[in-house]
XYZ file of C-alpha atoms in Angstrom:
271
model
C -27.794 66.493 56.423
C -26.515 68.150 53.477
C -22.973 66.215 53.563
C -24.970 63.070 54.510
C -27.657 63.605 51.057
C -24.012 64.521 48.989
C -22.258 60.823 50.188
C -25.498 59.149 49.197
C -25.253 60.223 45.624
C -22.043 59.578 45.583
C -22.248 55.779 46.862
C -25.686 55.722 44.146
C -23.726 57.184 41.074
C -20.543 54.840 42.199
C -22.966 51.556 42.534
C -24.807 52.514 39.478
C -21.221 52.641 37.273
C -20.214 49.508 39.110
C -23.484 47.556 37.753
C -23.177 49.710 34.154
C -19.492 48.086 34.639
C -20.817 44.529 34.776
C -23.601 44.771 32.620
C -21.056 45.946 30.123
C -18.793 42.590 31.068
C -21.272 40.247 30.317
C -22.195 41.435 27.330
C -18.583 41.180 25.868
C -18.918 37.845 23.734
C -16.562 34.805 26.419
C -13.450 33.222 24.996
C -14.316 30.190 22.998
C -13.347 27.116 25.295
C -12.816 24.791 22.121
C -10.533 25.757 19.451
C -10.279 23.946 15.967
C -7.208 23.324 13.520
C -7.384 21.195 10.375
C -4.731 20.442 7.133
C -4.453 18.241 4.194
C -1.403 17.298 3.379
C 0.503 15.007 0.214
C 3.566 13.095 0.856
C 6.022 11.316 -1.567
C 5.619 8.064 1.062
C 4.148 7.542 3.972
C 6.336 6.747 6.796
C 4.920 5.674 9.854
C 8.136 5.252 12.658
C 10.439 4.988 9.499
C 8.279 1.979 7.742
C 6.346 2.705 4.288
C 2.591 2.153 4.387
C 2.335 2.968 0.713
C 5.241 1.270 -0.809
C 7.527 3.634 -1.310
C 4.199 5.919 -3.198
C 2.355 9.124 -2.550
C -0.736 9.712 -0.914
C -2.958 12.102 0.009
C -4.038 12.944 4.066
C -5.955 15.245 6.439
C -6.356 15.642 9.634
C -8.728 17.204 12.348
C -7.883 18.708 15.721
C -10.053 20.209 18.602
C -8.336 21.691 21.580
C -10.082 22.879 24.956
C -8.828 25.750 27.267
C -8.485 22.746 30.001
C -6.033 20.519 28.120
C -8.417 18.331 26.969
C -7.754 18.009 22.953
C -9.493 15.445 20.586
C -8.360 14.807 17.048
C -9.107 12.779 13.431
C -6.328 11.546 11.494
C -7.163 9.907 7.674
C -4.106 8.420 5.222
C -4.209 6.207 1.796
C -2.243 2.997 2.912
C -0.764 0.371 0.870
C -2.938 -3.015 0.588
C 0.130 -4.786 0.919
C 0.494 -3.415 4.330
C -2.931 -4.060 5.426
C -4.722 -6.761 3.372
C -8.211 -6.789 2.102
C -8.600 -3.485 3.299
C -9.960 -0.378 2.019
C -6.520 1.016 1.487
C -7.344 3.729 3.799
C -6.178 4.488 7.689
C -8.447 6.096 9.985
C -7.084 7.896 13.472
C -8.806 9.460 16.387
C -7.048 10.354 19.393
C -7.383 12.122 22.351
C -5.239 13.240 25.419
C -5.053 15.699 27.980
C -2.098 18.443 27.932
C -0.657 19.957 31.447
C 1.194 23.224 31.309
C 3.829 23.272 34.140
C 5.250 26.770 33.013
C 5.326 28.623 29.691
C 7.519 25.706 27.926
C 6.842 22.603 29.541
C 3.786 20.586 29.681
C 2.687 17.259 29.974
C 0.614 15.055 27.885
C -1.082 11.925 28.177
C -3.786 10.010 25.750
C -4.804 7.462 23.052
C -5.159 6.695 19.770
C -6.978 4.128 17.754
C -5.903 2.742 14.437
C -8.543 1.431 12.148
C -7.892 0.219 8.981
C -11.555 -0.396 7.167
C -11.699 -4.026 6.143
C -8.467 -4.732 6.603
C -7.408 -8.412 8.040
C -6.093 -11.567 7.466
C -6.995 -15.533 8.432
C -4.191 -17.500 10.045
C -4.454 -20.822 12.536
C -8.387 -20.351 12.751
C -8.612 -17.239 13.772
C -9.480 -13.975 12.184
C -6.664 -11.287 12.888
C -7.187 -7.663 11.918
C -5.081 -4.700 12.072
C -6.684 -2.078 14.059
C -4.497 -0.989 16.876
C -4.907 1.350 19.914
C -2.010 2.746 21.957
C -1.412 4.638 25.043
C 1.104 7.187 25.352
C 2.997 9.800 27.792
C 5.181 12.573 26.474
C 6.779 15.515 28.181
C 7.388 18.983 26.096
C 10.306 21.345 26.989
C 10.612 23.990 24.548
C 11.317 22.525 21.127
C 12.117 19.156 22.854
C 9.835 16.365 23.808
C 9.845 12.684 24.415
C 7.077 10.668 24.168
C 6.476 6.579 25.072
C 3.763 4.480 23.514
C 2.483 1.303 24.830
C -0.379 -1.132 22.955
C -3.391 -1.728 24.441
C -4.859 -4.211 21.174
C -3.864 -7.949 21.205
C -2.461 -7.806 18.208
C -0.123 -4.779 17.074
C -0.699 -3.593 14.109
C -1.648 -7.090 13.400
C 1.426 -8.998 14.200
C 0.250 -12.015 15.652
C 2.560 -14.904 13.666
C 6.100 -15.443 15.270
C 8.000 -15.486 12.060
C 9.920 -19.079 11.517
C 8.112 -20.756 14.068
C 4.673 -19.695 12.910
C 3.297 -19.893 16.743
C 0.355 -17.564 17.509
C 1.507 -15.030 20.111
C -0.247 -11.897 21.620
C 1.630 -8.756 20.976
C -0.218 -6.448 23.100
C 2.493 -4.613 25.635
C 4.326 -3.565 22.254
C 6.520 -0.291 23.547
C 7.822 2.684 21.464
C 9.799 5.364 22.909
C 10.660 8.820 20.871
C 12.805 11.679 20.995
C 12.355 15.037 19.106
C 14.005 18.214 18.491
C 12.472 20.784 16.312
C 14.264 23.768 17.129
C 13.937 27.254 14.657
C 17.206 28.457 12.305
C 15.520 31.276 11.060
C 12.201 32.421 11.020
C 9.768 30.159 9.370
C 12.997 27.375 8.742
C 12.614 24.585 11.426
C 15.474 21.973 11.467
C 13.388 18.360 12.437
C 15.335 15.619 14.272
C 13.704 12.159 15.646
C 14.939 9.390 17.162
C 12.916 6.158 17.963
C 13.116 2.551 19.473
C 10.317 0.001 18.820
C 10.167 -3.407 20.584
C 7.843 -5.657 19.730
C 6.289 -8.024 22.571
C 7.313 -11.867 21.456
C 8.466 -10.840 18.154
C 12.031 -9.628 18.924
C 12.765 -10.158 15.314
C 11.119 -6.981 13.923
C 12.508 -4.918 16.547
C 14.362 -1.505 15.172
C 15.535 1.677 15.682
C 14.449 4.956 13.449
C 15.981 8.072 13.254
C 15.012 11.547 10.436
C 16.863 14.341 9.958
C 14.802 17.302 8.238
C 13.765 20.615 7.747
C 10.373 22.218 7.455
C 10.013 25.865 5.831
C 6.697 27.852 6.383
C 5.107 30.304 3.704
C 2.126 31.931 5.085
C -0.907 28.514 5.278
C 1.557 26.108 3.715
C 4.379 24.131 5.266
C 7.066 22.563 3.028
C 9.113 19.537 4.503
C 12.065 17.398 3.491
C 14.154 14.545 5.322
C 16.151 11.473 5.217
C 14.945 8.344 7.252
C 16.598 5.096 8.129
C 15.121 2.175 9.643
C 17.114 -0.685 10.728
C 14.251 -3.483 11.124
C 15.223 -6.205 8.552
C 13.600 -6.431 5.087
C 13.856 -10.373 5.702
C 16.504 -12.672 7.851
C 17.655 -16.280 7.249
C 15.134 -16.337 4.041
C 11.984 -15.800 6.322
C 10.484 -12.064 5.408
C 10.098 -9.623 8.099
C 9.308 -6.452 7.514
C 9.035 -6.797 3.248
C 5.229 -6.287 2.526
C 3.734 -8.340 -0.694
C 1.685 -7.556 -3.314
C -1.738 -9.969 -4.164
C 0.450 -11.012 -7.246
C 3.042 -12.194 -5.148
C 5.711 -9.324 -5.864
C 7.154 -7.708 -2.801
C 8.862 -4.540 -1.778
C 11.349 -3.656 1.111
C 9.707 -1.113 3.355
C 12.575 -0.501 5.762
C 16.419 1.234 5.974
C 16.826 4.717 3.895
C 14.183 7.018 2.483
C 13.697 10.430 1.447
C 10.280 12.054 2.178
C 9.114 15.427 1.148
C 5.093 16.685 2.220
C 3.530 20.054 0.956
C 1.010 20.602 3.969
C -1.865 23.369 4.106
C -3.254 24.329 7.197
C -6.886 26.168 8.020
């Protein structure tokens, strides 16, 4: 009876450290399933795919990112924009996106999502109609490492609002518009990260403003702040056989080439 009355004590004291065990568990706070990540950032020119949305000018941006422990990420992009890019607009850009991220091992993942372009007030009248600039694109990318490739594909009627075959003047649908990307952003030294991109834009009916992009940089990290510079070269045409193409005007008529070489340096802080 004795060794019987000793094993029950033992089994009590074990199950009451097992339930002290849990109790203690659940009272340690969970991870947080949604992390957040934010910067501001100034740029000498904003280059979007090697093409100046300011004119060759500075702005000012920010953006906003949310990330859950599935994948599942959501994000808020805002930019100054020229008003020769986007007319009658506010001379702002406004991004959200979202996507989903798959981790196949430790340095490869997958990633799929959208984004939406909206450029407040921003559009123009041509053959009746009423043809603004806000965009939204799909994309796919695959990360290896400090490698990835990414495709984007419209999903808007108009890209970007190019919706006037230049020379012709016939109104065409551009949706179907297809970028593809390559990017390798692999470390020299700590906190010194050599930047090199590589792009191809077609445009859907509008062969003429098709291009390739390319940047070669280098971004250097000090503690919150990042610290960027790279050359860019676009080969869309400013203009071809007299007709314009990708030269942007000004509301009193002057005009500025927003293609071929640039040099961009951005001071970014991140929180």
């Amino acid at each position: 009876m004795m060794i019987r009355h000793t094993m029950m004590l033992r089994l009590a004291g074990a199950g009451l450290l097992a339930t002290l065990s849990g109790l203690a568990a659940a009272a340690e706070p969970a991870p947080a399933a949604w992390t957040e990540s934010g910067n501001v950032t100034l740029v000498s020119d904003y280059l979007f795919r090697g093409i100046s949305q300011t004119q060759a000018k500075p702005t000012a941006q920010a953006a906003l990112d949310f990330t859950h422990s599935s994948g599942v990420y959501l994000g808020l992009f805002g930019s100054g924009v020229s008003h020769a890019a986007y007319n009658n607009g506010a001379g702002a850009e406004l991004d959200v996106y979202g996507g989903y991220r798959h981790a196949l091992d430790a340095d490869t993942s997958l990633d799929a999502g959208l984004v939406t372009y909206w450029f407040p007030g921003a559009h123009y009248a041509t053959a009746g109609r009423d043809i603004q600039y806000h965009t939204q694109e799909a994309k796919f990318g695959v990360n290896v490492g400090s490698f990835n490739a990414y495709a984007w594909v419209s999903l808007s009627r108009y890209w970007f609002g190019f919706a006037v075959q230049p020379g012709s003047g016939a109104l065409v649908d551009t949706r179907g518009t297809v970028y593809g990307e390559l990017n390798w952003n692999p470390e020299l030294a700590p906190g010194l990260v050599l930047n090199l991109h590589a792009g191809r834009q077609q445009v859907r009916r509008m062969a003429a403003f098709n291009f390739y992009d390319a940047r070669v940089g280098v971004t250097k990290t000090v503690g919150h702040w990042a610290f960027a510079a790279a050359g860019t070269y676009n080969s869309g045409d400013a203009s071809r056989n007299g007709t314009p193409l990708w030269t942007f005007f000004n509301a009193d008529g002057s005009s500025k080439n927003v293609v071929q070489k640039r040099l961009l340096v951005t001071a970014t802080r991140t929180f």
